[in-house]
mmCIF file with all atom_site columns, C-alpha atoms in Angstrom:
data_model
loop_
_atom_site.group_PDB
_atom_site.id
_atom_site.type_symbol
_atom_site.label_atom_id
_atom_site.label_alt_id
_atom_site.label_comp_id
_atom_site.label_asym_id
_atom_site.label_entity_id
_atom_site.label_seq_id
_atom_site.pdbx_PDB_ins_code
_atom_site.Cartn_x
_atom_site.Cartn_y
_atom_site.Cartn_z
_atom_site.occupancy
_atom_site.B_iso_or_equiv
_atom_site.pdbx_formal_charge
_atom_site.auth_seq_id
_atom_site.auth_comp_id
_atom_site.auth_asym_id
_atom_site.auth_atom_id
_atom_site.pdbx_PDB_model_num
ATOM 1   C CA . GLU A 1 1   ? 11.260  7.929   -13.153 1.00 93.00 ? 626 GLU A CA 1
ATOM 2   C CA . VAL A 1 2   ? 8.537   8.732   -10.289 1.00 96.00 ? 627 VAL A CA 1
ATOM 3   C CA . GLN A 1 3   ? 10.098  9.005   -7.075  1.00 98.00 ? 628 GLN A CA 1
ATOM 4   C CA . LEU A 1 4   ? 8.660   9.829   -3.657  1.00 98.00 ? 629 LEU A CA 1
ATOM 5   C CA . GLN A 1 5   ? 10.185  11.027  -0.524  1.00 98.00 ? 630 GLN A CA 1
ATOM 6   C CA . GLU A 1 6   ? 8.649   11.534  3.014   1.00 98.00 ? 631 GLU A CA 1
ATOM 7   C CA . SER A 1 7   ? 10.104  13.964  5.237   1.00 98.00 ? 632 SER A CA 1
ATOM 8   C CA . GLY A 1 8   ? 8.861   14.682  9.020   1.00 96.00 ? 633 GLY A CA 1
ATOM 9   C CA . PRO A 1 9   ? 9.720   14.155  12.626  1.00 95.00 ? 634 PRO A CA 1
ATOM 10  C CA . GLY A 1 10  ? 10.440  10.716  13.900  1.00 94.00 ? 635 GLY A CA 1
ATOM 11  C CA . LEU A 1 11  ? 8.869   11.308  17.294  1.00 97.00 ? 636 LEU A CA 1
ATOM 12  C CA . VAL A 1 12  ? 5.994   12.953  18.331  1.00 98.00 ? 637 VAL A CA 1
ATOM 13  C CA . LYS A 1 13  ? 4.334   13.821  21.617  1.00 98.00 ? 638 LYS A CA 1
ATOM 14  C CA . PRO A 1 14  ? 0.902   12.233  22.643  1.00 98.00 ? 639 PRO A CA 1
ATOM 15  C CA . SER A 1 15  ? -1.877  14.879  21.766  1.00 97.00 ? 640 SER A CA 1
ATOM 16  C CA . GLN A 1 16  ? -0.042  17.052  19.402  1.00 98.00 ? 641 GLN A CA 1
ATOM 17  C CA . SER A 1 17  ? -0.089  16.798  15.413  1.00 98.00 ? 642 SER A CA 1
ATOM 18  C CA . LEU A 1 18  ? 2.092   14.742  13.305  1.00 98.00 ? 643 LEU A CA 1
ATOM 19  C CA . SER A 1 19  ? 2.933   16.442  9.839   1.00 98.00 ? 644 SER A CA 1
ATOM 20  C CA . LEU A 1 20  ? 4.565   14.769  7.000   1.00 98.00 ? 645 LEU A CA 1
ATOM 21  C CA . THR A 1 21  ? 5.460   15.815  3.643   1.00 98.00 ? 646 THR A CA 1
ATOM 22  C CA . CYS A 1 22  ? 5.498   13.816  0.820   1.00 98.00 ? 647 CYS A CA 1
ATOM 23  C CA . SER A 1 23  ? 7.785   15.333  -2.174  1.00 98.00 ? 648 SER A CA 1
ATOM 24  C CA . VAL A 1 24  ? 7.466   13.664  -5.609  1.00 98.00 ? 649 VAL A CA 1
ATOM 25  C CA . THR A 1 25  ? 9.808   14.074  -8.766  1.00 98.00 ? 650 THR A CA 1
ATOM 26  C CA . GLY A 1 26  ? 9.320   12.679  -12.042 1.00 97.00 ? 651 GLY A CA 1
ATOM 27  C CA . TYR A 1 27  ? 5.665   12.957  -12.099 1.00 97.00 ? 652 TYR A CA 1
ATOM 28  C CA . SER A 1 28  ? 3.213   15.731  -11.618 1.00 97.00 ? 653 SER A CA 1
ATOM 29  C CA . ILE A 1 29  ? 0.781   15.368  -8.902  1.00 98.00 ? 654 ILE A CA 1
ATOM 30  C CA . THR A 1 30  ? -2.057  17.082  -10.836 1.00 97.00 ? 655 THR A CA 1
ATOM 31  C CA . SER A 1 31  ? -2.373  13.602  -12.405 1.00 95.00 ? 656 SER A CA 1
ATOM 32  C CA . ASN A 1 32  ? -3.725  10.351  -10.489 1.00 96.00 ? 657 ASN A CA 1
ATOM 33  C CA . TYR A 1 33  ? -4.002  9.967   -6.732  1.00 98.00 ? 658 TYR A CA 1
ATOM 34  C CA . TRP A 1 34  ? -1.626  10.416  -4.230  1.00 98.00 ? 659 TRP A CA 1
ATOM 35  C CA . GLY A 1 35  ? -1.965  8.420   -1.076  1.00 98.00 ? 660 GLY A CA 1
ATOM 36  C CA . TRP A 1 36  ? -0.635  7.835   2.629   1.00 98.00 ? 661 TRP A CA 1
ATOM 37  C CA . ILE A 1 37  ? -0.118  4.361   3.968   1.00 98.00 ? 662 ILE A CA 1
ATOM 38  C CA . ARG A 1 38  ? 1.030   3.110   7.523   1.00 98.00 ? 663 ARG A CA 1
ATOM 39  C CA . LYS A 1 39  ? 2.394   -0.055  8.598   1.00 98.00 ? 664 LYS A CA 1
ATOM 40  C CA . PHE A 1 40  ? 1.906   -0.550  12.287  1.00 97.00 ? 665 PHE A CA 1
ATOM 41  C CA . PRO A 1 41  ? 4.807   -2.618  14.278  1.00 92.00 ? 666 PRO A CA 1
ATOM 42  C CA . GLY A 1 42  ? 3.989   -6.135  13.150  1.00 88.00 ? 667 GLY A CA 1
ATOM 43  C CA . ASN A 1 43  ? 2.528   -6.418  9.758   1.00 88.00 ? 668 ASN A CA 1
ATOM 44  C CA . LYS A 1 44  ? -0.810  -4.508  9.720   1.00 96.00 ? 669 LYS A CA 1
ATOM 45  C CA . MET A 1 45  ? -1.150  -1.993  6.839   1.00 97.00 ? 670 MET A CA 1
ATOM 46  C CA . GLU A 1 46  ? -3.490  0.705   6.780   1.00 98.00 ? 671 GLU A CA 1
ATOM 47  C CA . TRP A 1 47  ? -4.790  3.250   4.163   1.00 98.00 ? 672 TRP A CA 1
ATOM 48  C CA . ILE A 1 48  ? -4.912  6.499   5.784   1.00 98.00 ? 673 ILE A CA 1
ATOM 49  C CA . GLY A 1 49  ? -6.128  8.570   2.558   1.00 98.00 ? 674 GLY A CA 1
ATOM 50  C CA . HIS A 1 50  ? -5.266  10.353  -0.688  1.00 97.00 ? 675 HIS A CA 1
ATOM 51  C CA . ILE A 1 51  ? -5.718  13.358  -2.604  1.00 98.00 ? 676 ILE A CA 1
ATOM 52  C CA . SER A 1 52  ? -6.979  13.323  -6.337  1.00 97.00 ? 677 SER A CA 1
ATOM 53  C CA . TYR A 1 53  ? -5.493  15.077  -9.302  1.00 97.00 ? 678 TYR A CA 1
ATOM 54  C CA . SER A 1 54  ? -8.040  17.520  -8.749  1.00 97.00 ? 679 SER A CA 1
ATOM 55  C CA . GLY A 1 55  ? -7.489  18.597  -5.060  1.00 97.00 ? 680 GLY A CA 1
ATOM 56  C CA . SER A 1 56  ? -10.077 16.335  -3.586  1.00 97.00 ? 681 SER A CA 1
ATOM 57  C CA . THR A 1 57  ? -9.418  13.839  -1.016  1.00 97.00 ? 682 THR A CA 1
ATOM 58  C CA . SER A 1 58  ? -10.573 10.765  0.541   1.00 97.00 ? 683 SER A CA 1
ATOM 59  C CA . TYR A 1 59  ? -10.156 9.475   3.838   1.00 97.00 ? 684 TYR A CA 1
ATOM 60  C CA . ASN A 1 60  ? -10.383 6.431   5.940   1.00 98.00 ? 685 ASN A CA 1
ATOM 61  C CA . PRO A 1 61  ? -13.383 6.704   7.835   1.00 97.00 ? 686 PRO A CA 1
ATOM 62  C CA . SER A 1 62  ? -11.434 5.478   10.895  1.00 96.00 ? 687 SER A CA 1
ATOM 63  C CA . LEU A 1 63  ? -9.247  8.146   11.033  1.00 94.00 ? 688 LEU A CA 1
ATOM 64  C CA . LYS A 1 64  ? -11.433 10.943  9.346   1.00 87.00 ? 689 LYS A CA 1
ATOM 65  C CA . SER A 1 65  ? -12.076 13.198  12.319  1.00 92.00 ? 690 SER A CA 1
ATOM 66  C CA . ARG A 1 66  ? -8.175  13.555  12.588  1.00 97.00 ? 691 ARG A CA 1
ATOM 67  C CA . ILE A 1 67  ? -6.657  13.836  9.395   1.00 97.00 ? 692 ILE A CA 1
ATOM 68  C CA . SER A 1 68  ? -6.003  16.355  6.509   1.00 98.00 ? 693 SER A CA 1
ATOM 69  C CA . ILE A 1 69  ? -4.254  15.683  3.128   1.00 98.00 ? 694 ILE A CA 1
ATOM 70  C CA . THR A 1 70  ? -3.569  18.739  1.273   1.00 98.00 ? 695 THR A CA 1
ATOM 71  C CA . ARG A 1 71  ? -0.910  19.503  -1.309  1.00 98.00 ? 696 ARG A CA 1
ATOM 72  C CA . ASP A 1 72  ? 1.177   22.205  -3.263  1.00 98.00 ? 697 ASP A CA 1
ATOM 73  C CA . THR A 1 73  ? 1.239   21.941  -6.772  1.00 98.00 ? 698 THR A CA 1
ATOM 74  C CA . SER A 1 74  ? 3.905   24.391  -7.238  1.00 97.00 ? 699 SER A CA 1
ATOM 75  C CA . LYS A 1 75  ? 6.489   22.368  -5.254  1.00 98.00 ? 700 LYS A CA 1
ATOM 76  C CA . ASN A 1 76  ? 5.042   18.787  -6.290  1.00 98.00 ? 701 ASN A CA 1
ATOM 77  C CA . GLN A 1 77  ? 4.457   18.056  -2.668  1.00 98.00 ? 702 GLN A CA 1
ATOM 78  C CA . PHE A 1 78  ? 1.368   16.724  -0.715  1.00 98.00 ? 703 PHE A CA 1
ATOM 79  C CA . PHE A 1 79  ? 1.232   16.521  3.197   1.00 98.00 ? 704 PHE A CA 1
ATOM 80  C CA . LEU A 1 80  ? -0.331  14.711  5.701   1.00 98.00 ? 705 LEU A CA 1
ATOM 81  C CA . GLN A 1 81  ? -1.753  16.157  9.013   1.00 98.00 ? 706 GLN A CA 1
ATOM 82  C CA . LEU A 1 82  ? -2.914  13.899  11.839  1.00 98.00 ? 707 LEU A CA 1
ATOM 83  C CA . ASN A 1 83  ? -4.098  15.519  14.869  1.00 98.00 ? 708 ASN A CA 1
ATOM 84  C CA . SER A 1 84  ? -4.284  14.331  18.461  1.00 97.00 ? 709 SER A CA 1
ATOM 85  C CA . VAL A 1 85  ? -2.009  11.426  18.041  1.00 98.00 ? 710 VAL A CA 1
ATOM 86  C CA . THR A 1 86  ? -1.669  8.491   20.596  1.00 97.00 ? 711 THR A CA 1
ATOM 87  C CA . THR A 1 87  ? 0.811   5.908   21.128  1.00 97.00 ? 712 THR A CA 1
ATOM 88  C CA . GLU A 1 88  ? -1.457  3.766   18.782  1.00 97.00 ? 713 GLU A CA 1
ATOM 89  C CA . ASP A 1 89  ? -0.224  6.276   15.947  1.00 98.00 ? 714 ASP A CA 1
ATOM 90  C CA . THR A 1 90  ? 3.122   4.884   16.086  1.00 98.00 ? 715 THR A CA 1
ATOM 91  C CA . ALA A 1 91  ? 4.062   3.316   12.940  1.00 98.00 ? 716 ALA A CA 1
ATOM 92  C CA . THR A 1 92  ? 6.169   3.699   9.670   1.00 98.00 ? 717 THR A CA 1
ATOM 93  C CA . TYR A 1 93  ? 4.201   6.393   7.223   1.00 98.00 ? 718 TYR A CA 1
ATOM 94  C CA . TYR A 1 94  ? 4.273   5.860   3.465   1.00 98.00 ? 719 TYR A CA 1
ATOM 95  C CA . CYS A 1 95  ? 3.372   8.102   0.754   1.00 98.00 ? 720 CYS A CA 1
ATOM 96  C CA . ALA A 1 96  ? 2.592   6.333   -2.672  1.00 98.00 ? 721 ALA A CA 1
ATOM 97  C CA . ARG A 1 97  ? 0.975   6.707   -6.271  1.00 98.00 ? 722 ARG A CA 1
ATOM 98  C CA . TYR A 1 98  ? -2.520  5.135   -6.648  1.00 96.00 ? 723 TYR A CA 1
ATOM 99  C CA . TYR A 1 99  ? -3.084  4.550   -10.232 1.00 93.00 ? 724 TYR A CA 1
ATOM 100 C CA . GLY A 1 100 ? -6.817  4.277   -10.638 1.00 89.00 ? 725 GLY A CA 1
ATOM 101 C CA . TYR A 1 101 ? -6.318  2.168   -13.707 1.00 91.00 ? 726 TYR A CA 1
ATOM 102 C CA . THR A 1 102 ? -4.549  -0.627  -11.741 1.00 90.00 ? 727 THR A CA 1
ATOM 103 C CA . GLY A 1 103 ? -6.355  0.242   -8.556  1.00 92.00 ? 728 GLY A CA 1
ATOM 104 C CA . GLY A 1 104 ? -2.955  -0.302  -6.714  1.00 95.00 ? 729 GLY A CA 1
ATOM 105 C CA . PHE A 1 105 ? -0.143  1.568   -5.494  1.00 97.00 ? 730 PHE A CA 1
ATOM 106 C CA . ASP A 1 106 ? 2.660   1.816   -7.726  1.00 97.00 ? 731 ASP A CA 1
ATOM 107 C CA . TYR A 1 107 ? 5.100   3.834   -6.796  1.00 97.00 ? 732 TYR A CA 1
ATOM 108 C CA . TRP A 1 108 ? 6.272   4.210   -2.828  1.00 98.00 ? 733 TRP A CA 1
ATOM 109 C CA . GLY A 1 109 ? 8.479   6.367   -0.759  1.00 98.00 ? 734 GLY A CA 1
ATOM 110 C CA . GLN A 1 110 ? 11.115  4.845   1.483   1.00 98.00 ? 735 GLN A CA 1
ATOM 111 C CA . GLY A 1 111 ? 8.592   5.730   4.383   1.00 98.00 ? 736 GLY A CA 1
ATOM 112 C CA . VAL A 1 112 ? 9.275   7.344   7.962   1.00 98.00 ? 737 VAL A CA 1
ATOM 113 C CA . MET A 1 113 ? 9.045   5.767   11.346  1.00 97.00 ? 738 MET A CA 1
ATOM 114 C CA . VAL A 1 114 ? 7.334   7.919   13.594  1.00 98.00 ? 739 VAL A CA 1
ATOM 115 C CA . THR A 1 115 ? 6.886   7.281   16.961  1.00 98.00 ? 740 THR A CA 1
ATOM 116 C CA . VAL A 1 116 ? 4.562   8.907   19.600  1.00 98.00 ? 741 VAL A CA 1
ATOM 117 C CA . SER A 1 117 ? 5.960   8.914   22.912  1.00 97.00 ? 742 SER A CA 1
ATOM 118 C CA . SER A 1 118 ? 6.282   11.722  25.754  1.00 95.00 ? 743 SER A CA 1
ATOM 119 C CA . ASP B 2 1   ? -14.914 -2.306  5.405   1.00 97.00 ? 248 ASP B CA 1
ATOM 120 C CA . VAL B 2 2   ? -13.780 -5.210  3.031   1.00 98.00 ? 249 VAL B CA 1
ATOM 121 C CA . VAL B 2 3   ? -11.797 -7.411  5.012   1.00 98.00 ? 250 VAL B CA 1
ATOM 122 C CA . MET B 2 4   ? -9.140  -9.140  3.306   1.00 98.00 ? 251 MET B CA 1
ATOM 123 C CA . THR B 2 5   ? -7.845  -12.657 5.087   1.00 97.00 ? 252 THR B CA 1
ATOM 124 C CA . GLN B 2 6   ? -4.699  -13.890 3.930   1.00 97.00 ? 253 GLN B CA 1
ATOM 125 C CA . THR B 2 7   ? -3.343  -17.652 4.325   1.00 96.00 ? 254 THR B CA 1
ATOM 126 C CA . PRO B 2 8   ? -0.908  -18.933 5.606   1.00 97.00 ? 255 PRO B CA 1
ATOM 127 C CA . VAL B 2 9   ? 0.513   -16.351 8.149   1.00 97.00 ? 256 VAL B CA 1
ATOM 128 C CA . SER B 2 10  ? 3.874   -17.508 7.410   1.00 96.00 ? 257 SER B CA 1
ATOM 129 C CA . MET B 2 11  ? 5.660   -20.290 5.106   1.00 96.00 ? 258 MET B CA 1
ATOM 130 C CA . SER B 2 12  ? 8.801   -21.594 4.194   1.00 96.00 ? 259 SER B CA 1
ATOM 131 C CA . VAL B 2 13  ? 10.085  -22.799 0.728   1.00 96.00 ? 260 VAL B CA 1
ATOM 132 C CA . SER B 2 14  ? 13.287  -24.230 -0.585  1.00 96.00 ? 261 SER B CA 1
ATOM 133 C CA . LEU B 2 15  ? 15.033  -22.577 -3.221  1.00 96.00 ? 262 LEU B CA 1
ATOM 134 C CA . GLY B 2 16  ? 13.241  -23.567 -6.825  1.00 96.00 ? 263 GLY B CA 1
ATOM 135 C CA . GLY B 2 17  ? 10.072  -24.279 -5.287  1.00 96.00 ? 264 GLY B CA 1
ATOM 136 C CA . GLN B 2 18  ? 6.571   -23.212 -5.589  1.00 97.00 ? 265 GLN B CA 1
ATOM 137 C CA . VAL B 2 19  ? 4.318   -21.270 -3.016  1.00 97.00 ? 266 VAL B CA 1
ATOM 138 C CA . SER B 2 20  ? 0.873   -20.166 -3.427  1.00 98.00 ? 267 SER B CA 1
ATOM 139 C CA . ILE B 2 21  ? -0.638  -17.540 -1.003  1.00 98.00 ? 268 ILE B CA 1
ATOM 140 C CA . SER B 2 22  ? -4.234  -17.041 -0.432  1.00 98.00 ? 269 SER B CA 1
ATOM 141 C CA . CYS B 2 23  ? -6.366  -13.990 -0.253  1.00 98.00 ? 270 CYS B CA 1
ATOM 142 C CA . ARG B 2 24  ? -10.040 -14.008 0.581   1.00 98.00 ? 271 ARG B CA 1
ATOM 143 C CA . SER B 2 25  ? -12.199 -10.652 0.571   1.00 98.00 ? 272 SER B CA 1
ATOM 144 C CA . SER B 2 26  ? -15.380 -10.551 2.831   1.00 98.00 ? 273 SER B CA 1
ATOM 145 C CA . GLN B 2 27  ? -16.940 -8.784  -0.247  1.00 97.00 ? 274 GLN B CA 1
ATOM 146 C CA . SER B 2 28  ? -16.931 -9.232  -4.072  1.00 98.00 ? 275 SER B CA 1
ATOM 147 C CA . LEU B 2 29  ? -14.051 -7.260  -5.450  1.00 98.00 ? 276 LEU B CA 1
ATOM 148 C CA . VAL B 2 30  ? -15.904 -6.780  -8.644  1.00 97.00 ? 277 VAL B CA 1
ATOM 149 C CA . HIS B 2 31  ? -16.319 -3.342  -9.141  1.00 96.00 ? 278 HIS B CA 1
ATOM 150 C CA . ASN B 2 32  ? -19.432 -1.284  -10.977 1.00 96.00 ? 279 ASN B CA 1
ATOM 151 C CA . ASN B 2 33  ? -17.138 -0.932  -13.995 1.00 95.00 ? 280 ASN B CA 1
ATOM 152 C CA . GLY B 2 34  ? -16.753 -4.829  -14.276 1.00 96.00 ? 281 GLY B CA 1
ATOM 153 C CA . ASN B 2 35  ? -12.858 -4.673  -13.115 1.00 97.00 ? 282 ASN B CA 1
ATOM 154 C CA . THR B 2 36  ? -11.635 -6.354  -9.922  1.00 98.00 ? 283 THR B CA 1
ATOM 155 C CA . TYR B 2 37  ? -9.225  -4.404  -8.174  1.00 98.00 ? 284 TYR B CA 1
ATOM 156 C CA . LEU B 2 38  ? -6.962  -6.846  -6.191  1.00 98.00 ? 285 LEU B CA 1
ATOM 157 C CA . SER B 2 39  ? -3.309  -6.330  -6.038  1.00 98.00 ? 286 SER B CA 1
ATOM 158 C CA . TRP B 2 40  ? -0.301  -8.342  -4.577  1.00 98.00 ? 287 TRP B CA 1
ATOM 159 C CA . TYR B 2 41  ? 2.681   -6.332  -3.131  1.00 98.00 ? 288 TYR B CA 1
ATOM 160 C CA . ILE B 2 42  ? 5.945   -7.695  -1.712  1.00 98.00 ? 289 ILE B CA 1
ATOM 161 C CA . GLN B 2 43  ? 7.817   -5.745  1.203   1.00 98.00 ? 290 GLN B CA 1
ATOM 162 C CA . LYS B 2 44  ? 11.419  -6.863  1.359   1.00 97.00 ? 291 LYS B CA 1
ATOM 163 C CA . PRO B 2 45  ? 13.291  -6.501  4.161   1.00 94.00 ? 292 PRO B CA 1
ATOM 164 C CA . SER B 2 46  ? 14.379  -2.940  4.801   1.00 94.00 ? 293 SER B CA 1
ATOM 165 C CA . GLN B 2 47  ? 12.347  -1.778  1.811   1.00 97.00 ? 294 GLN B CA 1
ATOM 166 C CA . SER B 2 48  ? 9.033   -0.324  1.022   1.00 98.00 ? 295 SER B CA 1
ATOM 167 C CA . PRO B 2 49  ? 6.228   -2.219  -0.685  1.00 98.00 ? 296 PRO B CA 1
ATOM 168 C CA . GLN B 2 50  ? 6.531   -3.102  -4.250  1.00 98.00 ? 297 GLN B CA 1
ATOM 169 C CA . LEU B 2 51  ? 3.646   -3.723  -6.567  1.00 98.00 ? 298 LEU B CA 1
ATOM 170 C CA . LEU B 2 52  ? 3.742   -7.063  -7.929  1.00 98.00 ? 299 LEU B CA 1
ATOM 171 C CA . ILE B 2 53  ? 0.177   -7.886  -9.597  1.00 98.00 ? 300 ILE B CA 1
ATOM 172 C CA . TYR B 2 54  ? -2.684  -5.399  -10.142 1.00 98.00 ? 301 TYR B CA 1
ATOM 173 C CA . LYS B 2 55  ? -6.243  -6.354  -11.318 1.00 98.00 ? 302 LYS B CA 1
ATOM 174 C CA . VAL B 2 56  ? -5.956  -9.979  -10.203 1.00 98.00 ? 303 VAL B CA 1
ATOM 175 C CA . SER B 2 57  ? -3.456  -11.166 -12.714 1.00 98.00 ? 304 SER B CA 1
ATOM 176 C CA . ASN B 2 58  ? -1.464  -8.383  -14.210 1.00 98.00 ? 305 ASN B CA 1
ATOM 177 C CA . ARG B 2 59  ? 2.134   -8.298  -13.738 1.00 98.00 ? 306 ARG B CA 1
ATOM 178 C CA . PHE B 2 60  ? 3.484   -4.584  -12.863 1.00 97.00 ? 307 PHE B CA 1
ATOM 179 C CA . SER B 2 61  ? 6.097   -3.240  -15.086 1.00 95.00 ? 308 SER B CA 1
ATOM 180 C CA . GLY B 2 62  ? 9.495   -5.367  -14.595 1.00 96.00 ? 309 GLY B CA 1
ATOM 181 C CA . ILE B 2 63  ? 7.793   -8.278  -12.683 1.00 97.00 ? 310 ILE B CA 1
ATOM 182 C CA . SER B 2 64  ? 9.213   -11.547 -13.211 1.00 97.00 ? 311 SER B CA 1
ATOM 183 C CA . ASP B 2 65  ? 6.621   -14.213 -14.798 1.00 97.00 ? 312 ASP B CA 1
ATOM 184 C CA . ARG B 2 66  ? 7.826   -16.411 -11.822 1.00 98.00 ? 313 ARG B CA 1
ATOM 185 C CA . PHE B 2 67  ? 4.667   -14.484 -10.263 1.00 98.00 ? 314 PHE B CA 1
ATOM 186 C CA . SER B 2 68  ? 1.359   -15.203 -11.150 1.00 98.00 ? 315 SER B CA 1
ATOM 187 C CA . GLY B 2 69  ? -2.050  -14.123 -9.646  1.00 98.00 ? 316 GLY B CA 1
ATOM 188 C CA . SER B 2 70  ? -5.385  -15.731 -10.388 1.00 98.00 ? 317 SER B CA 1
ATOM 189 C CA . GLY B 2 71  ? -9.186  -15.902 -9.154  1.00 98.00 ? 318 GLY B CA 1
ATOM 190 C CA . SER B 2 72  ? -12.470 -14.030 -9.074  1.00 97.00 ? 319 SER B CA 1
ATOM 191 C CA . GLY B 2 73  ? -14.839 -12.546 -7.014  1.00 97.00 ? 320 GLY B CA 1
ATOM 192 C CA . THR B 2 74  ? -13.708 -13.197 -3.167  1.00 98.00 ? 321 THR B CA 1
ATOM 193 C CA . ASP B 2 75  ? -11.365 -15.725 -4.022  1.00 98.00 ? 322 ASP B CA 1
ATOM 194 C CA . PHE B 2 76  ? -7.591  -14.888 -5.146  1.00 98.00 ? 323 PHE B CA 1
ATOM 195 C CA . THR B 2 77  ? -4.103  -16.563 -5.138  1.00 98.00 ? 324 THR B CA 1
ATOM 196 C CA . LEU B 2 78  ? -0.766  -15.560 -5.865  1.00 98.00 ? 325 LEU B CA 1
ATOM 197 C CA . LYS B 2 79  ? 1.657   -18.373 -7.293  1.00 98.00 ? 326 LYS B CA 1
ATOM 198 C CA . ILE B 2 80  ? 5.583   -18.168 -6.966  1.00 98.00 ? 327 ILE B CA 1
ATOM 199 C CA . SER B 2 81  ? 7.288   -20.502 -9.136  1.00 97.00 ? 328 SER B CA 1
ATOM 200 C CA . ARG B 2 82  ? 10.916  -21.099 -8.862  1.00 97.00 ? 329 ARG B CA 1
ATOM 201 C CA . VAL B 2 83  ? 11.619  -19.231 -5.839  1.00 97.00 ? 330 VAL B CA 1
ATOM 202 C CA . GLU B 2 84  ? 14.710  -17.279 -5.521  1.00 96.00 ? 331 GLU B CA 1
ATOM 203 C CA . PRO B 2 85  ? 16.589  -15.829 -2.253  1.00 95.00 ? 332 PRO B CA 1
ATOM 204 C CA . ASP B 2 86  ? 15.550  -12.383 -3.356  1.00 95.00 ? 333 ASP B CA 1
ATOM 205 C CA . ASP B 2 87  ? 11.719  -13.326 -2.835  1.00 97.00 ? 334 ASP B CA 1
ATOM 206 C CA . LEU B 2 88  ? 11.989  -13.398 0.655   1.00 96.00 ? 335 LEU B CA 1
ATOM 207 C CA . GLY B 2 89  ? 9.601   -10.794 2.373   1.00 97.00 ? 336 GLY B CA 1
ATOM 208 C CA . VAL B 2 90  ? 6.113   -10.258 3.221   1.00 97.00 ? 337 VAL B CA 1
ATOM 209 C CA . TYR B 2 91  ? 3.341   -10.526 0.819   1.00 98.00 ? 338 TYR B CA 1
ATOM 210 C CA . TYR B 2 92  ? 0.258   -8.499  0.597   1.00 98.00 ? 339 TYR B CA 1
ATOM 211 C CA . CYS B 2 93  ? -3.156  -8.645  -0.881  1.00 98.00 ? 340 CYS B CA 1
ATOM 212 C CA . GLY B 2 94  ? -5.095  -5.101  -1.118  1.00 98.00 ? 341 GLY B CA 1
ATOM 213 C CA . GLN B 2 95  ? -8.279  -4.197  -2.909  1.00 98.00 ? 342 GLN B CA 1
ATOM 214 C CA . GLY B 2 96  ? -8.993  -0.932  -4.600  1.00 96.00 ? 343 GLY B CA 1
ATOM 215 C CA . THR B 2 97  ? -12.620 -1.476  -5.211  1.00 97.00 ? 344 THR B CA 1
ATOM 216 C CA . GLN B 2 98  ? -14.302 -0.308  -2.410  1.00 96.00 ? 345 GLN B CA 1
ATOM 217 C CA . TYR B 2 99  ? -13.698 2.381   0.117   1.00 96.00 ? 346 TYR B CA 1
ATOM 218 C CA . PRO B 2 100 ? -11.735 2.450   2.390   1.00 97.00 ? 347 PRO B CA 1
ATOM 219 C CA . LEU B 2 101 ? -9.226  0.807   0.557   1.00 98.00 ? 348 LEU B CA 1
ATOM 220 C CA . THR B 2 102 ? -7.696  -2.515  2.608   1.00 98.00 ? 349 THR B CA 1
ATOM 221 C CA . PHE B 2 103 ? -4.960  -4.775  2.800   1.00 98.00 ? 350 PHE B CA 1
ATOM 222 C CA . GLY B 2 104 ? -4.442  -8.270  4.055   1.00 98.00 ? 351 GLY B CA 1
ATOM 223 C CA . SER B 2 105 ? -2.305  -9.043  7.265   1.00 97.00 ? 352 SER B CA 1
ATOM 224 C CA . GLY B 2 106 ? 0.473   -10.347 5.192   1.00 97.00 ? 353 GLY B CA 1
ATOM 225 C CA . THR B 2 107 ? 2.205   -13.603 4.874   1.00 97.00 ? 354 THR B CA 1
ATOM 226 C CA . LYS B 2 108 ? 5.767   -13.990 5.449   1.00 97.00 ? 355 LYS B CA 1
ATOM 227 C CA . LEU B 2 109 ? 7.958   -16.227 3.128   1.00 97.00 ? 356 LEU B CA 1
ATOM 228 C CA . GLU B 2 110 ? 11.189  -17.565 4.211   1.00 95.00 ? 357 GLU B CA 1
ATOM 229 C CA . ILE B 2 111 ? 13.680  -19.553 2.359   1.00 89.00 ? 358 ILE B CA 1
ATOM 230 C CA . LYS B 2 112 ? 14.774  -22.765 3.727   1.00 86.00 ? 359 LYS B CA 1
#
């Protein structure tokens, strides 16, 4: 069974960087696409970006200047770094598998709530 | 970006009833390869989103046949029949045809 688990700090100060890890079990990240999505207070959901089976990345242009998604295939983990955070980055962050055949996110982590506050 | 517009914002339904949720995209979701990458998700209280439907009308593994998706081009519908208590939550449509990937604003389903 494919399982994903996010980890990282729940509180980040404005202007600092947010770093999250997604640990995947039951499936190799050298197949398919592995993404980050965030849900803001309220219901708005935003795709942040993803890293492919080959290590190539796609980012949301609205965040492109501030984000980096990388991976460690030896640990079957991928990572999100979001720089220069503001209070508007306060959200629950999810990692998920994006399955190209379906065009959807079929397996999700449980999410990590990140608050940006001084 | 492709804007996904969902209606209604919220709705209340009796157990055993039927609901329809609409999702409209600002551009056609037909990909160059001929597929239409429109998905539906549910986020139940205190849980992560779950994939219900992919490519307009295909139920994901383990999803009840009470859930059905239809539509084409820019207009799509999710129908839930014989509503059960476990169906409450927020439903989202999402598109995977064009980058950046985008989601609808959500429809909250409450049980009367």
